[in-house]
Short mmCIF file of C-alpha atoms and ligand atoms in Angstrom, two decimals:
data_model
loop_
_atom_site.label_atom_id
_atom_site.label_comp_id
_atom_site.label_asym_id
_atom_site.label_seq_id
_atom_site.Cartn_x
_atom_site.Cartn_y
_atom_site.Cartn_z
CA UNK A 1 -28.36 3.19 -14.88
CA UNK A 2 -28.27 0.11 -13.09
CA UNK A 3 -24.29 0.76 -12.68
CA UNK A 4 -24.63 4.17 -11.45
CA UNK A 5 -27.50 3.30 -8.60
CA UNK A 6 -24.35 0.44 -7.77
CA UNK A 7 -22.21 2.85 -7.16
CA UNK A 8 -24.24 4.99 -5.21
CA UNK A 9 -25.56 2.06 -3.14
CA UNK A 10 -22.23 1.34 -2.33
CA UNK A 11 -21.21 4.54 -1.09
CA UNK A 12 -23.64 5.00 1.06
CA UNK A 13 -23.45 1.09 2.89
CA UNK A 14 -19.83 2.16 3.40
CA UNK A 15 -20.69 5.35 5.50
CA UNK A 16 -23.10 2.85 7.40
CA UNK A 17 -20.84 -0.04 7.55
CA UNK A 18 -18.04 1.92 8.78
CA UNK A 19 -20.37 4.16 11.05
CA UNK A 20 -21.64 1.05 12.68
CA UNK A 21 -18.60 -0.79 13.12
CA UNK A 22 -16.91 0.23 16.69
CA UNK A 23 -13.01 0.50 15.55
CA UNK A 24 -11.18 -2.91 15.55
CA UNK A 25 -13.92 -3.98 17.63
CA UNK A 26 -14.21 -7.67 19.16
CA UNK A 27 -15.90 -9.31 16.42
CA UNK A 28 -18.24 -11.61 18.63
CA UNK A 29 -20.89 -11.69 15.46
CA UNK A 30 -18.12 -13.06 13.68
CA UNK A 31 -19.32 -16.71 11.84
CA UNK A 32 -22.78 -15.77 12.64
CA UNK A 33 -25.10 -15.22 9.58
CA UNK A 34 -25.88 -11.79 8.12
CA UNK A 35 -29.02 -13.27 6.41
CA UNK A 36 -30.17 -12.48 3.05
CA UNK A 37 -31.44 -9.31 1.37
CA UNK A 38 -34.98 -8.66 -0.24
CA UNK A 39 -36.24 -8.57 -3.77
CA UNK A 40 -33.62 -11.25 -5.03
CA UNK A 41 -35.44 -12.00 -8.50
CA UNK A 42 -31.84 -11.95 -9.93
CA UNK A 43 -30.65 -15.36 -7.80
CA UNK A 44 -28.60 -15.64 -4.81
CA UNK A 45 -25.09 -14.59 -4.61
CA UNK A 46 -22.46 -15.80 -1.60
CA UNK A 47 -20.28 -13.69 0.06
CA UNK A 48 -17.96 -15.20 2.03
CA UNK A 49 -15.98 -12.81 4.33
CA UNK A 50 -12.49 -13.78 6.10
CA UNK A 51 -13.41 -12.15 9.87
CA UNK A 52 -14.89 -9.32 11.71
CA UNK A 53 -11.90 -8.22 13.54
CA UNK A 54 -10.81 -5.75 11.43
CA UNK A 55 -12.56 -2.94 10.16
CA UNK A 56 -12.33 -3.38 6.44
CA UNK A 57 -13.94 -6.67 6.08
CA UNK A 58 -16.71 -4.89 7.29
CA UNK A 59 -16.55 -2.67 5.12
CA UNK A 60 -15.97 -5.14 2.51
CA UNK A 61 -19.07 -7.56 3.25
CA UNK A 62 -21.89 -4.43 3.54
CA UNK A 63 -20.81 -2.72 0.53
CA UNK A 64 -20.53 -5.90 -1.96
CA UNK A 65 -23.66 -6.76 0.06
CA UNK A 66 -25.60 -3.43 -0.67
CA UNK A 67 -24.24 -3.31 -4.46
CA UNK A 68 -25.49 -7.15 -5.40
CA UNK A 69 -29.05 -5.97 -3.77
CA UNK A 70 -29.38 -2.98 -5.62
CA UNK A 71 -28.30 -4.68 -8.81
CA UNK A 72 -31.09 -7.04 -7.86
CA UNK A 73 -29.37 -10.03 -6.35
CA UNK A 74 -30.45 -12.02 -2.51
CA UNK A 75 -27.00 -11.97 -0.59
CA UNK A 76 -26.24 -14.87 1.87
CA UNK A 77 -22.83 -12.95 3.58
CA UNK A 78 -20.78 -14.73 6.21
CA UNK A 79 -18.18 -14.22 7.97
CA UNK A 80 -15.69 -16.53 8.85
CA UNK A 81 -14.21 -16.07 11.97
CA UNK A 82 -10.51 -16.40 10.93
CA UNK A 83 -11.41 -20.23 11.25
CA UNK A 84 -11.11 -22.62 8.35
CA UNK A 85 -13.44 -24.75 8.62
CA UNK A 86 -15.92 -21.97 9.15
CA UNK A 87 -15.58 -20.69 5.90
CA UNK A 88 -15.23 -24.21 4.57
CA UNK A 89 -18.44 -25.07 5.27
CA UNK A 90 -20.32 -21.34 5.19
CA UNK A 91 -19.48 -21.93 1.05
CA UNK A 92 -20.52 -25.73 1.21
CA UNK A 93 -24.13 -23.97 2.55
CA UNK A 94 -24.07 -21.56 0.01
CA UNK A 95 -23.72 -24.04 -2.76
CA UNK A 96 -26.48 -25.90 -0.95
CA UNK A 97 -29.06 -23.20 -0.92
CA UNK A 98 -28.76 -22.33 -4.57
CA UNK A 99 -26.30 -19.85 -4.92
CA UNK A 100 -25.75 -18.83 -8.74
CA UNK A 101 -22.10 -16.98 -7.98
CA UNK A 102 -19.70 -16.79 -5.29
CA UNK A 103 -17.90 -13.69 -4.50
CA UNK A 104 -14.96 -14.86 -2.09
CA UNK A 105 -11.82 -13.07 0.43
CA UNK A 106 -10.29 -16.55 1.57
CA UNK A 107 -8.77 -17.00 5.47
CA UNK A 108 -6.29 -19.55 3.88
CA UNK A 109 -5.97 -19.26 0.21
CA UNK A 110 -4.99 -23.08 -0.02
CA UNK A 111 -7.96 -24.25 1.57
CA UNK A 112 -10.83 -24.11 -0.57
CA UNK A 113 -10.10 -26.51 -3.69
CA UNK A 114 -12.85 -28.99 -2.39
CA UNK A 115 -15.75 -25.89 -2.11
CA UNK A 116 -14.31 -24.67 -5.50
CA UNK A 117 -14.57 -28.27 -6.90
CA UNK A 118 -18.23 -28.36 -5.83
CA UNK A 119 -19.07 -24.80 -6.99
CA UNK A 120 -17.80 -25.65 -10.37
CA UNK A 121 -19.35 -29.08 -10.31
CA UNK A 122 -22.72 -27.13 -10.04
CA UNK A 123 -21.79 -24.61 -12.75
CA UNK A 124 -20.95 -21.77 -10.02
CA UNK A 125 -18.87 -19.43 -10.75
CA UNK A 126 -16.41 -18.00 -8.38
CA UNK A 127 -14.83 -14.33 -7.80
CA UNK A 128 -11.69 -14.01 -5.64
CA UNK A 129 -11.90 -11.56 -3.24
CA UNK A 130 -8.60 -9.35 -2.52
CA UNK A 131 -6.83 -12.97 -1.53
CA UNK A 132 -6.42 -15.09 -4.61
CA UNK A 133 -7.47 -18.47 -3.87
CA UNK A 134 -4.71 -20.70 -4.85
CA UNK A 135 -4.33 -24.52 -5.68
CA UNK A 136 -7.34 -24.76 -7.90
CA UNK A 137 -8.74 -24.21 -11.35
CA UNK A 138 -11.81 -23.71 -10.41
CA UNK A 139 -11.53 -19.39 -9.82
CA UNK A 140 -13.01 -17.76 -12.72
CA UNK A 141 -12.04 -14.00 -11.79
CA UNK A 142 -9.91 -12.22 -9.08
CA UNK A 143 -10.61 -8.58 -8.44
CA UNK A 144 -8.13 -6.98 -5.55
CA UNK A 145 -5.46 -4.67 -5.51
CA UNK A 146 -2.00 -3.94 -7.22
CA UNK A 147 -0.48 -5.78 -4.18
CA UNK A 148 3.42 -5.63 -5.43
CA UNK A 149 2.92 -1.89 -5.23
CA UNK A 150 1.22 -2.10 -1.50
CA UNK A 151 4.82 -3.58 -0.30
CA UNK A 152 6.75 -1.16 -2.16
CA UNK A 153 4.45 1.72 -1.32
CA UNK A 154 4.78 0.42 1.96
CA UNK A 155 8.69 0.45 2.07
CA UNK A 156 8.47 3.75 -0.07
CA UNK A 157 7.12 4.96 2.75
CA UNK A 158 9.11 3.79 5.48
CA UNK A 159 12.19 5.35 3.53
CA UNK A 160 10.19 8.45 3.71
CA UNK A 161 10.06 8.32 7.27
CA UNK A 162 14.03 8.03 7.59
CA UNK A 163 14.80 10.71 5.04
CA UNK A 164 16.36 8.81 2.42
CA UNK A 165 13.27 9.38 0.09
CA UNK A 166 11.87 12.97 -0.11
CA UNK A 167 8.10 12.33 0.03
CA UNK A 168 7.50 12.92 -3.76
CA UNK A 169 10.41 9.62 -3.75
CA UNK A 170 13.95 11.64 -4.82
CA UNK A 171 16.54 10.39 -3.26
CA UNK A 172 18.18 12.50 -0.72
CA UNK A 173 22.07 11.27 -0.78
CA UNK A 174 23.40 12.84 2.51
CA UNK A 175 21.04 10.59 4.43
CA UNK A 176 23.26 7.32 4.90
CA UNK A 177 22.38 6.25 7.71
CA UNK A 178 23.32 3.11 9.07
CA UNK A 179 19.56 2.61 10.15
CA UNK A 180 18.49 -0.23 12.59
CA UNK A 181 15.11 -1.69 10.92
CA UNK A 182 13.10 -4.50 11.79
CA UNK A 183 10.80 -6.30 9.27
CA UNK A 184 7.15 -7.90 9.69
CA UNK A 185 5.31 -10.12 7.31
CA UNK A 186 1.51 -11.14 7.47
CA UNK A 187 0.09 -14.48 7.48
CA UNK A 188 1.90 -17.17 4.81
CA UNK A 189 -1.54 -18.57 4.21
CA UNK A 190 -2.55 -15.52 2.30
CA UNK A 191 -1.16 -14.57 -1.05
CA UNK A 192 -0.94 -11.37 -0.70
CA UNK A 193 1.42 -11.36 2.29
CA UNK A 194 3.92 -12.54 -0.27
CA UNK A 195 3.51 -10.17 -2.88
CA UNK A 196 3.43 -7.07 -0.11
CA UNK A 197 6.50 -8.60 1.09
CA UNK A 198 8.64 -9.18 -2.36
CA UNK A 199 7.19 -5.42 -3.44
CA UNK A 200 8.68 -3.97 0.18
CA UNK A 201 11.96 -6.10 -0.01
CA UNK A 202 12.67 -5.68 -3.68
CA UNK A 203 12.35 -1.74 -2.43
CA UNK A 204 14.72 -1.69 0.61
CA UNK A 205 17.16 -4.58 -0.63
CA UNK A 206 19.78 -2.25 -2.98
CA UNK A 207 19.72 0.13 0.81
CA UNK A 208 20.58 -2.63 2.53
CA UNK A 209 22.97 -4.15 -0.14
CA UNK A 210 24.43 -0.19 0.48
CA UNK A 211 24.62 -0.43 4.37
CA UNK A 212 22.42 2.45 4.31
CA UNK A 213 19.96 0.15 6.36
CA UNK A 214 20.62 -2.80 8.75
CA UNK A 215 18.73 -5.49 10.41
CA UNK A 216 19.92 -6.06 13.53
CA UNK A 217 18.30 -9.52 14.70
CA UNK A 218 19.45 -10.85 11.15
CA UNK A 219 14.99 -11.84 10.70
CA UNK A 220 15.05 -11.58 6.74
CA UNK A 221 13.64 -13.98 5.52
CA UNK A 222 9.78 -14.11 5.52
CA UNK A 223 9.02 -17.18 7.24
CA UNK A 224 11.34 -15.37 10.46
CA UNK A 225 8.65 -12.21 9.60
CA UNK A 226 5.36 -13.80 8.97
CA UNK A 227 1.79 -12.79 11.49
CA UNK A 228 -0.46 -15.79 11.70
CA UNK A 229 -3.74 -14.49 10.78
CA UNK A 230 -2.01 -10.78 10.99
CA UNK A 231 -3.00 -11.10 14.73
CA UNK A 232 -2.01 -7.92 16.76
CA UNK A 233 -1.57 -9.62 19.36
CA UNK A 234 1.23 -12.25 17.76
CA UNK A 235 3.21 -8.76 16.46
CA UNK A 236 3.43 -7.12 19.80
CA UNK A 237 5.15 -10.48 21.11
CA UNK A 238 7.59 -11.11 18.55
CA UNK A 239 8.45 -7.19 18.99
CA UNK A 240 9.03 -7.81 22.38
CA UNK A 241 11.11 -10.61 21.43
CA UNK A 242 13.03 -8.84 18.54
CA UNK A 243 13.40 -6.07 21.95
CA UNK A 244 14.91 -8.43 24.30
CA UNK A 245 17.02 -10.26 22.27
CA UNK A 246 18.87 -7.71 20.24
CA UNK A 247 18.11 -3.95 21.35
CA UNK A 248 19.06 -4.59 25.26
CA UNK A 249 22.75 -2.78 25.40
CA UNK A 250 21.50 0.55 24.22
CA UNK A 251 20.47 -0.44 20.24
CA UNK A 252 18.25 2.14 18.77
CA UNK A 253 15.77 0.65 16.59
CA UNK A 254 14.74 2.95 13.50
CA UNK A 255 12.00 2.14 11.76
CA UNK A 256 9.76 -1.00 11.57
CA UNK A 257 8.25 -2.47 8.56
CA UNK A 258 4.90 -3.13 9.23
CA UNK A 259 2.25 -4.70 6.34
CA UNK A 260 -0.79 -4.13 8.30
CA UNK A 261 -2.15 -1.41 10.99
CA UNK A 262 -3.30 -4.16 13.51
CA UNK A 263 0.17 -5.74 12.87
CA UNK A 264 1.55 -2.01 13.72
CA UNK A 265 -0.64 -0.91 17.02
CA UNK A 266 0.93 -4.14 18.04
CA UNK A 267 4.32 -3.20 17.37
CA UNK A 268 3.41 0.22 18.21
CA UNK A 269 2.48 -1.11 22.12
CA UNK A 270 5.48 -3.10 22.80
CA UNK A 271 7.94 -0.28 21.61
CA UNK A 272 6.21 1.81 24.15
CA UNK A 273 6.08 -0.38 26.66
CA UNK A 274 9.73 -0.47 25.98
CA UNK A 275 10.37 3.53 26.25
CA UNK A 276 9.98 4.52 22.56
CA UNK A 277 7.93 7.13 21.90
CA UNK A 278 5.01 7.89 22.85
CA UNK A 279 5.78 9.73 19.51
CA UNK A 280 7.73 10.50 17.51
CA UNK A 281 8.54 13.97 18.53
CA UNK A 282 9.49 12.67 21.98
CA UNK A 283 12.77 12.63 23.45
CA UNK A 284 13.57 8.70 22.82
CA UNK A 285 11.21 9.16 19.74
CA UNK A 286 8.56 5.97 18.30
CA UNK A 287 10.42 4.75 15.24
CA UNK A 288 8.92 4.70 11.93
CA UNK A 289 6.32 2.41 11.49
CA UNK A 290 4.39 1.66 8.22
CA UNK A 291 0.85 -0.11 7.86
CA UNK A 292 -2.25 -1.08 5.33
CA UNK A 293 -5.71 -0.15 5.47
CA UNK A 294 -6.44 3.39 7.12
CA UNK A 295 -7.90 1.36 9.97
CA UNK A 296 -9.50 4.39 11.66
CA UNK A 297 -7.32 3.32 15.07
CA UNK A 298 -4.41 4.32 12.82
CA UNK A 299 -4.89 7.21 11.14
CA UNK A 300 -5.30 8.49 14.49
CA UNK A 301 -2.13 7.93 15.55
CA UNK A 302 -0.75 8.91 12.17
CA UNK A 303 -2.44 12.43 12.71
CA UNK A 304 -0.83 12.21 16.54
CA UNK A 305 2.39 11.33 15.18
CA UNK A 306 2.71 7.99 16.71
CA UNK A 307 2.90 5.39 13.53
CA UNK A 308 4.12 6.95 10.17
CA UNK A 309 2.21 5.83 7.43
CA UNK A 310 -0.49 3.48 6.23
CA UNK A 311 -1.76 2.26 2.92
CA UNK A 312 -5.14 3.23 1.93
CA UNK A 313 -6.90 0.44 -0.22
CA UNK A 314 -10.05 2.28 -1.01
CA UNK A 315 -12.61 -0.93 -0.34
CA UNK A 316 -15.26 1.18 -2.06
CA UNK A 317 -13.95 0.86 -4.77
CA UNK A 318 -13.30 -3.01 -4.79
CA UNK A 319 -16.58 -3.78 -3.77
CA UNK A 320 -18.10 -2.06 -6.92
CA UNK A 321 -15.77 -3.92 -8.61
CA UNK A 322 -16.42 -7.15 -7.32
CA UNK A 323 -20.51 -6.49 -8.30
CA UNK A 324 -19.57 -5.15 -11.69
CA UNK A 325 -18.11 -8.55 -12.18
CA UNK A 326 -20.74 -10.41 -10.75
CA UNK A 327 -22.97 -8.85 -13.02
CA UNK A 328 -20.54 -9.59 -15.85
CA UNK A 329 -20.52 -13.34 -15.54
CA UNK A 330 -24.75 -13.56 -14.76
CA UNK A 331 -24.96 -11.85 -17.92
CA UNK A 332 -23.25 -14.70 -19.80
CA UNK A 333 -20.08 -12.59 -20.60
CA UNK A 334 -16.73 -12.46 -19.14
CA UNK A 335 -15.97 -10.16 -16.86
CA UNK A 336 -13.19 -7.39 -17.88
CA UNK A 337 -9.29 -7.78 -16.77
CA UNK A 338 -6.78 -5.35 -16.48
CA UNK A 339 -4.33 -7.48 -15.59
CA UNK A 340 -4.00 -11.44 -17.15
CA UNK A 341 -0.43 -12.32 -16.25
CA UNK A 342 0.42 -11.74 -12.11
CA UNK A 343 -1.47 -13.64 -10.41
CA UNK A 344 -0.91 -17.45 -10.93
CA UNK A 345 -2.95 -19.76 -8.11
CA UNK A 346 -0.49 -22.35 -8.96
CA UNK A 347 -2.27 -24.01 -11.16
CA UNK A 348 -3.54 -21.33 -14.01
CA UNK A 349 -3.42 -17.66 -14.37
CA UNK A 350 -6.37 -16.27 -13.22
CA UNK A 351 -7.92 -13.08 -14.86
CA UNK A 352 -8.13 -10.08 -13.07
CA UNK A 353 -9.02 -6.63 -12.06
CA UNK A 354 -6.14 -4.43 -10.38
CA UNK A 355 -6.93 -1.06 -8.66
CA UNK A 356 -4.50 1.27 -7.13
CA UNK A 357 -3.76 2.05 -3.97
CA UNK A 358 -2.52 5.43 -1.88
CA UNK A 359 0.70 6.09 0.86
CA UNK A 360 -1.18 8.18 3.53
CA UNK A 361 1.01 10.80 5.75
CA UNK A 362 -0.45 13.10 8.21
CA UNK A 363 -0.49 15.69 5.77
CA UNK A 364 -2.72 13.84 3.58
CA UNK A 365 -5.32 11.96 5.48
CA UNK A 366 -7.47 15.52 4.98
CA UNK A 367 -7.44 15.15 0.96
CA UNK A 368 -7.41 11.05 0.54
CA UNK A 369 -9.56 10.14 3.76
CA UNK A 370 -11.63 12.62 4.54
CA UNK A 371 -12.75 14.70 1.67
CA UNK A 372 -13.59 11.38 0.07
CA UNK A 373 -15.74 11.09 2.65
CA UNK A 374 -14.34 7.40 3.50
CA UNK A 375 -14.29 8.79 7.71
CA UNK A 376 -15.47 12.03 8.59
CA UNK A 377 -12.55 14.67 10.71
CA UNK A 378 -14.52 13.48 14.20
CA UNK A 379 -13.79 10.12 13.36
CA UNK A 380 -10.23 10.49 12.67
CA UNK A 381 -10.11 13.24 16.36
CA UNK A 382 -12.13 10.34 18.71
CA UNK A 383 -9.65 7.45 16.64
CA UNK A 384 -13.43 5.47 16.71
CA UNK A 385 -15.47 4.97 13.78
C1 BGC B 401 -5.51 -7.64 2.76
C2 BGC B 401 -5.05 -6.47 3.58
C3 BGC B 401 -5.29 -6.73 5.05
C4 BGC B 401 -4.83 -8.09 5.49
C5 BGC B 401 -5.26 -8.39 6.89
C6 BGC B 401 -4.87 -8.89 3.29
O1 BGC B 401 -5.25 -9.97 2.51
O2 BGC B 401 -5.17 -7.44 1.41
O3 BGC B 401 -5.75 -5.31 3.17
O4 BGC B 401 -4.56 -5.77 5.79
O5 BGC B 401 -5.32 -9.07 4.62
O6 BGC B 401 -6.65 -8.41 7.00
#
């Protein structure tokens, strides 16, 4: 019972959240508190979320919010403001005011070993949000997302988008190419940049090993890639760069490996700026450009035909998850893994929940995005939750 009025809870903070939230909006709330929630005879729980510049966190923070308050729990949930020390001390607080678990999506996954120390020091336990939290023994549980299938789902996709994959993935042979791609990375703080990075590259590598795709500037490795903070604004420079420097005599770029839709509008803006597009059924047409997180922004212009593909990463889903295992824990047991062998934080495995995630087209954003109800078909027409 108390599972079921979870899940419900959960759904229905989403539609808020994501009703409320203005579409990749500015984020000025961001490190301010959300303050706690009533009843609360089960403890406190802390939620510590990485920023309020893009829409999932959002998402994220309400619904894990909502669930631990209908399962009985006070929530303190912060946001961090993409700013270490922030977040640093937003958990020091939490373990301050009494917090009995900590439910936490790291900015930098290297940079919490001293809150971690004190959480376990007070017999806290600690749930990895999405981001492992590396460099410490002190995270009982990780619940997030196949993230080695996000990169190859992402560069699934983008091979979709040249016509070397049919859409259901069969290879089409006549389509050789030589294509011109370009490859972004997200920020090398986060763990899972790395693992959507070696899922993409392990995908495209025996196509490039072929010739079937090329990249021109010779920006393979991931360190050449890498977003700081997967800042839009940081892609749509280095795009420029990557436009200057090696597509000036008449180079037609392709398609554009993108790991996050921010990081694409951003990409997505400078190739226009540079004559691409507006589409991709224009004359000089937008290249193919791949994302993560049905940002609402994006499916837009995946329905208009101006980026390809995103990832949807239904957060729904991980923020029942993430409550389910809080629950877990408070209840003295250990939470159930599906998974007790990927993720090592370099210093232990740490347990933990996988879900799967989803390639959306423009023929599919009907059945995965809106029929699930995760934005309504206004939504997706204004591009504005
Ligand atoms: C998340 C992605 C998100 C990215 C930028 C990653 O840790 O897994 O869903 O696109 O952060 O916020």
């Amino acid at each position: 019972m108390r599972r079921k009025l979870t899940i419900a809870a959960i759904g229905a903070t989403l539609a808020l959240g994501l009703a409320a939230c203005s579409g990749g909006g500015a984020g000025s709330t961001d490190g301010a508190s959300e303050g706690s929630g009533g009843g609360g005879e089960g403890g406190l729980v802390g939620v510590a979320m990485p920023t309020q510049t893009s829409e999932r966190w959002i998402a994220d923070g309400d619904a894990v919010k909502k669930g631990l308050e209908e399962a009985g729990f006070e929530v303190d949930l912060q946001y961090g403001n993409d700013d270490i020390p922030t977040q640093q001390s937003q958990i020091d607080q939490m373990i301050t005011k009494g917090a009995k678990l900590l439910i936490v999506a790291s900015i930098d996954g290297t940079a919490l070993a001293n809150q971690l120390q004190a959480a376990a020091d007070a017999g806290i336990p600690v749930i990895a949000y999405d981001r492992l939290i590396r460099d410490s023994e002190n995270v009982d549980f990780y619940v997030t997302f196949d993230n080695y299938n996000v990169g190859v789902q992402q560069a699934t996709s983008l091979l979709v988008g040249l016509g070397v994959l049919d859409e259901d993935g069969t290879a089409v042979p006549e389509v050789t190419g030589p294509f011109n791609v370009e490859l972004f990375a997200g920020s090398l703080d986060d763990n899972n940049a790395h693992f959507f990075w070696k899922g993409a590259i392990d995908t495209l590598q025996p196509y490039i090993d072929e010739g079937v795709i090329t990249v021109p500037s010779g920006q393979t490795d991931i360190e050449q890639a890498a977003t700081l903070r997967w800042q839009q604004e940081t892609a749509q420079k280095r795009m420029e760069d990557l436009l200057t420097s090696t597509y000036g005599g008449g180079t037609k770029l392709d398609a554009v490996l993108s790991p996050y839709d921010g990081i694409s509008r951003g990409i997505i803006t400078a190739l226009q700026n540079a004559g691409y597009g507006p589409s991709r059924s224009d004359a000089n047409p937008m290249p193919v450009v791949t994302g993560q997180d049905a940002e609402i922004a994006s499916v837009k212009l995946i329905q208009d035909d101006v980026q390809f593909s995103t990832i949807f990463k239904d957060t729904r889903k991980l923020a029942e998850q993430a409550v389910v295992s809080a629950e877990q824990f408070l209840d003295g047991e250990d939470p159930e893994a599906n998974d007790t062998e990927t993720y090592d934080n370099g210093v232990k495995v740490v347990p933990s929940y996988l879900l799967t995630s989803d390639i959306v087209y423009a023929n599919n954003i009907q059945s995965l995005l809106i029929d699930t109800g995760y934005w309504t078909a206004e939504q997706v027409e204004k591009g504005q939750a």
